[in-house]
């Protein structure tokens, strides 16, 4: 391997290590928040689910990058895709900030493009010419990855749609939050967002069955 290519690939590995460290730190921070949240009285229903979602997504992200069963080429291709998407997101965010931010985003975009080329990371494009992923040493990866799909393939089959349920709670989707409201009406507890063994709305039996199951995840 030529020296410029080897140097560029070492840089990609360094970026990957940084990403993994940040994801682990994010997960740990939310685990600690969750630890304090679930001992409140009355215990909250929704905020633990939001924290649990952050932990789940962080570790799925880690698994995507450092899965020991994948090749080095595939790992670098995945890292390249995520790096490119990150640069794209930075460019979009910079549009609402100052000119200096836009200049930095443009510099990052150029740097990523040059670094991937130096590392001999090949672009994959569809029939319309849109960039859809990268190839490294014959292994290919998409630009981004689906959290839902990673959860489906990585977690035990007996855990039902964890990302869908936790996302429903995190984004206050009516199909999710309405279950708690209707359960509260059925029991006469008025429960919407609280539960607990001796909370002011009643006993733990007032927690909707679906919520109780989620809190055990």
Coordinates of N, CA and C in Angstrom, one line a residue:
X1 N 0.8 -1.2 0.0 CA 0.0 0.0 0.0 C 0.9 1.2 0.0
X2 N 0.6 2.2 -0.9 CA 1.4 3.4 -1.0 C 1.3 4.2 0.3
X3 N 2.3 5.0 0.6 CA 2.4 5.7 1.8 C 1.2 6.7 2.0
X4 N 0.9 7.5 0.9 CA -0.3 8.5 1.1 C -1.6 7.7 1.4
X5 N -1.8 6.6 0.8 CA -3.0 5.8 1.0 C -3.0 5.3 2.4
X6 N -1.9 4.7 2.9 CA -1.8 4.2 4.2 C -2.0 5.3 5.3
X7 N -1.4 6.4 5.0 CA -1.6 7.6 6.0 C -3.1 8.0 6.1
X8 N -3.7 8.1 4.9 CA -5.1 8.4 4.9 C -6.0 7.4 5.6
X9 N -5.7 6.1 5.4 CA -6.5 5.1 6.1 C -6.3 5.1 7.6
X10 N -5.0 5.4 8.0 CA -4.8 5.5 9.4 C -5.6 6.7 10.0
X11 N -5.8 7.7 9.2 CA -6.6 8.9 9.7 C -8.1 8.4 9.8
X12 N -8.5 7.6 8.8 CA -9.9 7.1 8.9 C -10.1 6.3 10.2
X13 N -9.1 5.4 10.5 CA -9.2 4.6 11.7 C -9.3 5.5 12.9
X14 N -8.5 6.6 12.9 CA -8.5 7.6 14.1 C -9.9 8.2 14.2
X15 N -10.5 8.6 13.1 CA -11.8 9.2 13.1 C -12.8 8.2 13.7
X16 N -12.7 6.9 13.3 CA -13.6 5.9 13.8 C -13.4 5.7 15.3
X17 N -12.2 5.7 15.8 CA -12.0 5.6 17.2 C -12.6 6.8 18.0
X18 N -12.5 8.0 17.4 CA -13.1 9.2 18.0 C -14.7 9.0 18.1
X19 N -15.2 8.6 16.9 CA -16.7 8.4 16.9 C -17.2 7.4 17.9
X20 N -16.4 6.3 18.0 CA -16.8 5.2 19.0 C -16.7 5.8 20.4
X21 N -15.7 6.5 20.7 CA -15.5 7.1 22.0 C -16.7 8.0 22.4
X22 N -17.0 8.9 21.4 CA -18.1 9.8 21.6 C -19.4 9.1 21.8
X23 N -19.7 8.0 21.0 CA -20.9 7.3 21.2 C -21.0 6.6 22.5
X24 N -19.9 6.0 23.0 CA -19.9 5.4 24.3 C -20.1 6.4 25.4
X25 N -19.5 7.5 25.3 CA -19.7 8.6 26.3 C -21.1 9.0 26.3
X26 N -21.8 9.2 25.2 CA -23.2 9.6 25.1 C -24.1 8.5 25.7
X27 N -23.8 7.3 25.4 CA -24.6 6.2 26.0 C -24.5 6.2 27.6
X28 N -23.3 6.3 28.0 CA -23.0 6.3 29.5 C -23.7 7.5 30.2
X29 N -23.7 8.6 29.6 CA -24.3 9.8 30.1 C -25.8 9.6 30.3
X30 N -26.4 9.0 29.3 CA -27.9 8.7 29.3 C -28.2 7.6 30.3
X31 N -27.3 6.6 30.5 CA -27.5 5.5 31.5 C -27.5 6.1 32.8
X32 N -26.6 7.1 33.1 CA -26.6 7.7 34.4 C -27.9 8.6 34.7
X33 N -28.3 9.2 33.6 CA -29.6 10.0 33.7 C -30.7 9.1 34.0
X34 N -30.7 7.9 33.3 CA -31.8 6.9 33.5 C -31.8 6.4 34.9
X35 N -30.6 6.2 35.5 CA -30.4 5.7 36.8 C -31.1 6.6 37.8
X36 N -31.0 7.9 37.7 CA -31.6 8.8 38.6 C -33.1 9.0 38.3
X37 N -33.5 8.8 37.0 CA -34.9 9.1 36.6 C -35.8 8.0 37.2
X38 N -35.4 6.8 37.2 CA -36.3 5.7 37.5 C -36.5 5.5 39.0
X39 N -35.7 6.2 39.8 CA -36.0 6.1 41.3 C -36.8 7.3 41.8
X40 N -37.3 8.2 40.9 CA -38.2 9.2 41.3 C -39.5 8.7 41.8
X41 N -40.2 9.4 42.6 CA -41.5 9.0 43.1 C -42.4 10.2 43.1
X42 N -43.4 10.2 42.2 CA -43.8 9.0 41.4 C -42.8 8.9 40.2
X43 N -42.7 7.6 39.8 CA -41.7 7.3 38.7 C -42.3 7.9 37.4
X44 N -41.5 8.6 36.5 CA -42.0 9.1 35.3 C -42.2 7.9 34.3
X45 N -43.1 8.1 33.4 CA -43.3 7.1 32.3 C -42.5 7.4 31.1
X46 N -42.5 8.6 30.7 CA -41.9 8.9 29.3 C -40.5 9.2 29.3
X47 N -39.9 10.0 30.2 CA -38.5 10.3 30.2 C -37.6 9.1 30.2
X48 N -37.8 8.1 31.0 CA -37.0 6.9 30.9 C -36.9 6.3 29.6
X49 N -38.1 6.3 28.9 CA -38.1 5.7 27.5 C -37.2 6.5 26.6
X50 N -37.3 7.8 26.7 CA -36.4 8.7 25.9 C -35.0 8.4 26.1
X51 N -34.6 8.3 27.4 CA -33.2 8.0 27.7 C -32.8 6.6 27.2
X52 N -33.7 5.7 27.4 CA -33.4 4.3 26.9 C -33.2 4.3 25.4
X53 N -33.9 5.1 24.7 CA -33.8 5.2 23.2 C -32.4 5.7 22.9
X54 N -31.9 6.7 23.6 CA -30.6 7.3 23.3 C -29.5 6.2 23.6
X55 N -29.7 5.4 24.7 CA -28.7 4.4 25.0 C -28.7 3.3 23.9
X56 N -29.9 2.9 23.5 CA -30.0 1.9 22.4 C -29.4 2.3 21.1
X57 N -29.7 3.6 20.7 CA -29.1 4.1 19.4 C -27.6 4.2 19.5
X58 N -27.1 4.7 20.6 CA -25.6 4.8 20.7 C -24.9 3.4 20.6
X59 N -25.5 2.4 21.2 CA -24.8 1.1 21.2 C -25.0 0.4 19.8
X60 N -26.2 0.7 19.2 CA -26.3 0.2 17.8 C -25.3 0.8 16.9
X61 N -25.1 2.1 17.1 CA -24.1 2.8 16.3 C -22.7 2.2 16.6
X62 N -22.4 1.9 17.8 CA -21.1 1.3 18.2 C -21.0 -0.1 17.5
X63 N -22.0 -0.9 17.6 CA -22.0 -2.2 17.0 C -21.8 -2.1 15.5
X64 N -22.4 -1.1 14.8 CA -22.3 -1.0 13.4 C -20.8 -0.7 13.0
X65 N -20.1 0.0 13.8 CA -18.7 0.3 13.4 C -17.6 -0.6 13.9
X66 N -17.8 -1.2 15.1 CA -16.8 -2.1 15.7 C -17.1 -3.5 15.8
X67 N -18.2 -4.0 15.1 CA -18.6 -5.4 15.0 C -17.3 -6.2 14.6
X68 N -16.8 -7.1 15.5 CA -15.6 -7.8 15.3 C -15.7 -8.8 14.1
X69 N -16.9 -9.1 13.7 CA -17.1 -10.1 12.6 C -16.9 -9.5 11.2
X70 N -16.8 -8.1 11.1 CA -16.7 -7.5 9.7 C -15.3 -7.3 9.4
X71 N -15.0 -7.2 8.1 CA -13.7 -6.9 7.6 C -13.2 -5.5 7.8
X72 N -11.9 -5.2 7.7 CA -11.4 -3.9 7.9 C -12.0 -3.0 6.8
X73 N -12.1 -3.5 5.5 CA -12.6 -2.8 4.4 C -14.0 -2.3 4.6
X74 N -14.8 -3.2 5.1 CA -16.2 -2.9 5.4 C -16.3 -1.8 6.5
X75 N -15.5 -2.0 7.5 CA -15.5 -1.0 8.6 C -15.2 0.4 8.1
X76 N -14.1 0.5 7.2 CA -13.7 1.8 6.7 C -14.8 2.3 5.7
X77 N -15.5 1.4 5.0 CA -16.5 1.9 4.1 C -17.7 2.5 4.9
X78 N -18.0 1.8 6.0 CA -19.1 2.3 6.8 C -18.7 3.7 7.5
X79 N -17.5 3.7 7.9 CA -17.0 5.0 8.5 C -17.0 6.1 7.5
X80 N -16.6 5.8 6.3 CA -16.6 6.8 5.2 C -18.0 7.3 4.9
X81 N -19.0 6.4 4.9 CA -20.4 6.9 4.7 C -20.9 7.8 5.7
X82 N -20.6 7.4 7.0 CA -21.0 8.2 8.1 C -20.3 9.6 8.1
X83 N -19.1 9.6 7.8 CA -18.3 10.8 7.7 C -18.9 11.8 6.7
X84 N -19.2 11.2 5.5 CA -19.8 12.0 4.4 C -21.1 12.6 4.9
X85 N -21.9 11.7 5.5 CA -23.3 12.2 6.0 C -23.1 13.3 7.0
X86 N -22.1 13.2 7.9 CA -21.8 14.2 8.9 C -21.5 15.5 8.3
X87 N -20.6 15.4 7.2 CA -20.2 16.7 6.5 C -21.5 17.3 5.9
X88 N -22.3 16.5 5.3 CA -23.6 17.0 4.7 C -24.5 17.7 5.7
X89 N -24.6 17.1 6.9 CA -25.4 17.7 7.9 C -24.8 19.0 8.4
X90 N -23.5 19.0 8.5 CA -22.8 20.2 9.0 C -23.1 21.3 8.0
X91 N -23.1 21.0 6.7 CA -23.3 22.0 5.7 C -24.7 22.6 5.8
X92 N -25.7 21.7 6.0 CA -27.1 22.1 6.1 C -27.3 23.0 7.3
X93 N -26.7 22.6 8.5 CA -26.8 23.4 9.7 C -26.2 24.8 9.5
X94 N -25.1 24.8 8.8 CA -24.3 26.1 8.7 C -25.1 27.1 7.9
X95 N -26.1 26.7 7.2 CA -27.0 27.7 6.4 C -27.7 28.7 7.3
X96 N -28.0 28.2 8.6 CA -28.7 29.1 9.5 C -27.8 29.9 10.4
X97 N -26.5 29.6 10.3 CA -25.6 30.3 11.1 C -24.8 31.4 10.4
X98 N -23.7 31.9 10.9 CA -23.0 33.0 10.3 C -22.1 32.5 9.1
X99 N -21.6 33.5 8.3 CA -20.7 33.1 7.2 C -19.5 32.3 7.6
X100 N -19.0 32.5 8.8 CA -17.8 31.8 9.2 C -18.2 30.3 9.4
X101 N -19.4 30.0 9.9 CA -19.8 28.6 10.0 C -19.9 28.0 8.6
X102 N -20.5 28.7 7.7 CA -20.6 28.2 6.3 C -19.2 27.9 5.7
X103 N -18.3 28.8 6.0 CA -16.9 28.6 5.4 C -16.3 27.4 6.0
X104 N -16.5 27.1 7.3 CA -16.0 26.0 8.0 C -16.6 24.7 7.4
X105 N -17.9 24.7 7.2 CA -18.6 23.6 6.6 C -18.1 23.3 5.2
X106 N -17.8 24.3 4.4 CA -17.3 24.1 3.1 C -15.9 23.5 3.2
X107 N -15.1 24.0 4.1 CA -13.7 23.4 4.3 C -13.8 21.9 4.7
X108 N -14.7 21.6 5.6 CA -14.9 20.2 6.1 C -15.3 19.3 4.9
X109 N -16.2 19.8 4.1 CA -16.7 19.0 2.9 C -15.5 18.7 2.0
X110 N -14.7 19.8 1.7 CA -13.5 19.6 0.8 C -12.5 18.6 1.4
X111 N -12.3 18.7 2.8 CA -11.4 17.9 3.5 C -11.8 16.4 3.4
X112 N -13.1 16.2 3.6 CA -13.6 14.8 3.6 C -13.4 14.2 2.2
X113 N -13.8 15.0 1.2 CA -13.7 14.5 -0.2 C -12.2 14.2 -0.5
X114 N -11.3 15.0 -0.1 CA -9.9 14.8 -0.4 C -9.4 13.6 0.4
X115 N -9.7 13.5 1.7 CA -9.2 12.4 2.5 C -9.7 11.0 2.0
X116 N -11.0 10.9 1.6 CA -11.5 9.7 1.1 C -10.9 9.3 -0.2
X117 N -10.6 10.3 -1.0 CA -9.9 10.0 -2.3 C -8.5 9.5 -2.0
X118 N -7.8 10.1 -1.1 CA -6.4 9.7 -0.7 C -6.4 8.3 -0.1
X119 N -7.5 7.9 0.6 CA -7.5 6.6 1.2 C -8.0 5.5 0.2
X120 N -8.2 5.9 -1.1 CA -8.7 5.0 -2.1 C -10.1 4.4 -1.8
X121 N -10.9 5.3 -1.2 CA -12.3 4.9 -0.9 C -13.1 5.3 -2.1
X122 N -13.7 4.3 -2.8 CA -14.4 4.5 -4.0 C -15.8 4.9 -3.8
X123 N -16.3 5.8 -4.6 CA -17.7 6.3 -4.5 C -18.6 5.3 -5.2
X124 N -19.8 5.0 -4.7 CA -20.8 4.2 -5.4 C -22.0 5.1 -5.7
X125 N -22.4 5.2 -6.9 CA -23.4 6.0 -7.4 C -24.5 5.2 -8.1
X126 N -25.8 5.7 -8.0 CA -26.9 5.0 -8.6 C -27.0 5.5 -10.1
X127 N -28.0 5.1 -10.8 CA -28.2 5.4 -12.2 C -28.3 6.8 -12.5
X128 N -28.8 7.6 -11.5 CA -28.9 9.1 -11.7 C -27.7 9.8 -11.3
X129 N -26.7 9.1 -10.8 CA -25.4 9.8 -10.4 C -25.4 10.2 -9.0
X130 N -26.4 9.9 -8.2 CA -26.4 10.2 -6.8 C -25.5 9.3 -6.0
X131 N -24.7 9.9 -5.1 CA -23.9 9.1 -4.2 C -24.7 8.3 -3.3
X132 N -24.5 7.0 -3.2 CA -25.3 6.1 -2.4 C -24.4 5.3 -1.4
X133 N -23.1 5.4 -1.5 CA -22.3 4.7 -0.6 C -20.8 4.6 -1.0
X134 N -20.0 3.8 -0.4 CA -18.6 3.7 -0.7 C -18.2 2.2 -0.7
X135 N -17.0 2.0 -1.4 CA -16.4 0.7 -1.5 C -14.9 0.8 -1.1
X136 N -14.5 -0.2 -0.2 CA -13.1 -0.2 0.2 C -12.7 -1.7 0.1
X137 N -11.7 -1.9 -0.8 CA -11.1 -3.3 -1.0 C -12.2 -4.3 -1.3
X138 N -13.2 -3.9 -2.1 CA -14.2 -4.8 -2.5 C -15.4 -4.9 -1.6
X139 N -15.4 -4.3 -0.4 CA -16.5 -4.3 0.5 C -17.3 -3.0 0.4
X140 N -18.6 -3.1 0.4 CA -19.4 -1.9 0.2 C -20.3 -1.6 1.4
X141 N -20.6 -0.3 1.5 CA -21.5 0.2 2.6 C -22.3 1.4 2.1
X142 N -23.5 1.6 2.6 CA -24.3 2.7 2.3 C -23.8 4.0 3.0
X143 N -24.4 5.1 2.6 CA -24.0 6.4 3.2 C -24.3 6.4 4.7
X144 N -25.5 5.9 5.0 CA -25.9 5.9 6.4 C -26.5 4.6 6.7
X145 N -27.0 4.4 7.9 CA -27.5 3.1 8.3 C -28.9 3.3 9.0
X146 N -29.7 2.3 9.0 CA -31.0 2.4 9.5 C -31.0 1.9 11.0
X147 N -31.3 2.7 11.9 CA -31.4 2.3 13.3 C -32.4 1.2 13.5
X148 N -33.5 1.3 12.9 CA -34.5 0.3 13.0 C -34.1 -1.1 12.5
X149 N -33.4 -1.1 11.4 CA -32.9 -2.3 10.8 C -31.8 -2.9 11.6
X150 N -30.9 -2.0 12.2 CA -29.8 -2.5 13.0 C -30.4 -3.2 14.3
X151 N -31.4 -2.6 14.8 CA -32.1 -3.2 16.0 C -32.7 -4.5 15.7
X152 N -33.3 -4.6 14.5 CA -34.0 -5.9 14.1 C -33.0 -7.0 14.0
X153 N -31.8 -6.7 13.4 CA -30.8 -7.7 13.2 C -29.9 -8.0 14.4
X154 N -29.8 -7.0 15.3 CA -28.8 -7.2 16.3 C -29.4 -7.6 17.7
X155 N -30.6 -7.3 17.9 CA -31.3 -7.6 19.2 C -32.0 -8.9 19.2
X156 N -32.3 -9.5 20.3 CA -33.0 -10.8 20.3 C -34.4 -10.6 19.7
X157 N -34.9 -11.7 19.1 CA -36.2 -11.6 18.4 C -37.4 -11.4 19.4
X158 N -37.1 -11.8 20.7 CA -38.2 -11.6 21.6 C -38.5 -10.2 22.1
X159 N -37.6 -9.3 21.7 CA -37.8 -7.9 22.0 C -38.6 -7.2 20.9
X160 N -39.9 -6.9 21.0 CA -40.7 -6.4 19.9 C -40.4 -5.0 19.6
X161 N -40.1 -4.7 18.3 CA -39.9 -3.4 17.7 C -39.4 -2.3 18.7
X162 N -38.2 -2.6 19.3 CA -37.7 -1.6 20.4 C -37.6 -0.2 19.9
X163 N -37.0 0.0 18.7 CA -36.8 1.3 18.2 C -38.2 2.0 17.9
X164 N -39.1 1.3 17.3 CA -40.4 1.9 17.1 C -41.1 2.4 18.3
X165 N -41.1 1.5 19.4 CA -41.8 1.9 20.6 C -41.1 3.0 21.3
X166 N -39.7 3.0 21.4 CA -39.0 4.0 22.1 C -39.1 5.3 21.3
X167 N -39.1 5.3 20.0 CA -39.2 6.5 19.2 C -40.6 7.1 19.3
X168 N -41.6 6.2 19.4 CA -42.9 6.7 19.6 C -43.1 7.5 20.9
X169 N -42.4 7.1 21.9 CA -42.4 7.8 23.2 C -41.5 9.1 23.1
X170 N -40.4 9.0 22.4 CA -39.5 10.1 22.3 C -40.1 11.3 21.5
X171 N -40.8 10.9 20.5 CA -41.4 11.9 19.6 C -42.9 12.2 19.9
X172 N -43.4 11.7 21.0 CA -44.7 12.0 21.5 C -45.8 11.6 20.4
X173 N -45.5 10.5 19.7 CA -46.5 10.0 18.7 C -47.8 9.7 19.4
X174 N -48.9 10.2 18.8 CA -50.2 9.9 19.4 C -50.5 8.4 19.6
X175 N -50.1 7.6 18.6 CA -50.4 6.1 18.7 C -49.7 5.5 19.9
X176 N -48.7 6.2 20.4 CA -48.0 5.7 21.6 C -48.6 6.4 22.9
X177 N -48.6 7.7 22.9 CA -49.0 8.4 24.1 C -50.5 8.2 24.4
X178 N -51.3 8.0 23.4 CA -52.7 7.8 23.6 C -53.0 6.6 24.4
X179 N -52.1 5.6 24.3 CA -52.4 4.3 25.0 C -52.4 4.6 26.5
X180 N -51.5 5.5 27.0 CA -51.4 5.8 28.4 C -52.6 6.6 28.8
X181 N -53.0 7.5 27.9 CA -54.2 8.4 28.3 C -55.5 7.5 28.4
X182 N -55.7 6.6 27.4 CA -56.9 5.8 27.4 C -56.8 4.8 28.6
X183 N -55.7 4.3 28.9 CA -55.6 3.4 30.1 C -55.9 4.1 31.3
X184 N -55.5 5.4 31.4 CA -55.8 6.2 32.6 C -57.3 6.4 32.7
X185 N -58.0 6.7 31.6 CA -59.4 6.9 31.6 C -60.1 5.6 32.0
X186 N -59.6 4.5 31.5 CA -60.3 3.2 31.8 C -60.2 2.9 33.3
X187 N -59.1 3.2 33.9 CA -59.0 2.9 35.3 C -59.4 4.0 36.3
X188 N -59.8 5.2 35.7 CA -60.2 6.3 36.5 C -59.1 7.0 37.2
X189 N -57.8 6.7 36.8 CA -56.7 7.2 37.5 C -56.3 8.6 37.0
X190 N -56.6 8.9 35.8 CA -56.2 10.1 35.1 C -54.7 10.1 34.7
X191 N -54.1 8.9 34.8 CA -52.7 8.8 34.5 C -52.4 9.2 33.1
X192 N -51.5 10.0 32.9 CA -51.0 10.4 31.6 C -49.5 10.3 31.5
X193 N -48.8 10.8 32.5 CA -47.3 10.8 32.4 C -46.6 10.4 33.7
X194 N -47.3 9.8 34.6 CA -46.7 9.5 35.9 C -47.1 8.1 36.3
X195 N -46.3 7.4 37.0 CA -46.6 6.1 37.6 C -45.8 5.9 38.8
X196 N -46.1 5.0 39.6 CA -45.2 4.7 40.8 C -46.0 3.9 41.8
X197 N -45.4 3.3 42.7 CA -46.1 2.4 43.7 C -47.0 3.2 44.6
X198 N -46.7 4.5 44.8 CA -47.6 5.3 45.7 C -47.7 6.7 45.2
X199 N -47.7 6.9 43.9 CA -47.8 8.2 43.3 C -49.1 8.8 43.5
X200 N -49.3 10.1 43.3 CA -50.5 10.8 43.6 C -51.7 10.3 42.7
X201 N -51.4 9.6 41.6 CA -52.4 9.2 40.8 C -52.9 7.7 41.1
X202 N -52.1 7.1 42.0 CA -52.6 5.7 42.3 C -51.4 4.8 42.5
X203 N -51.7 3.5 42.2 CA -50.7 2.4 42.5 C -50.0 2.0 41.1
X204 N -49.0 1.2 41.3 CA -48.3 0.8 40.1 C -49.2 0.0 39.1
X205 N -50.3 -0.5 39.5 CA -51.2 -1.2 38.6 C -51.8 -0.3 37.6
X206 N -51.7 1.0 37.8 CA -52.2 2.0 36.8 C -51.3 2.2 35.6
X207 N -50.1 1.7 35.7 CA -49.2 1.8 34.5 C -49.7 0.9 33.4
X208 N -49.9 1.5 32.2 CA -50.4 0.6 31.1 C -49.5 -0.5 30.9
X209 N -50.1 -1.7 30.5 CA -49.3 -2.9 30.3 C -48.1 -2.7 29.4
X210 N -48.4 -2.0 28.3 CA -47.3 -1.7 27.3 C -46.2 -0.9 28.0
X211 N -46.5 0.1 28.8 CA -45.5 0.9 29.4 C -44.7 0.1 30.4
X212 N -45.3 -0.7 31.2 CA -44.6 -1.5 32.2 C -43.6 -2.5 31.5
X213 N -44.0 -3.0 30.3 CA -43.1 -3.9 29.6 C -41.9 -3.1 29.1
X214 N -42.2 -1.9 28.6 CA -41.1 -1.1 28.1 C -40.1 -0.7 29.2
X215 N -40.6 -0.4 30.3 CA -39.7 0.0 31.4 C -38.8 -1.2 31.9
X216 N -39.2 -2.4 31.5 CA -38.3 -3.5 31.8 C -37.3 -3.8 30.8
X217 N -37.3 -3.1 29.6 CA -36.3 -3.4 28.6 C -35.0 -2.9 29.0

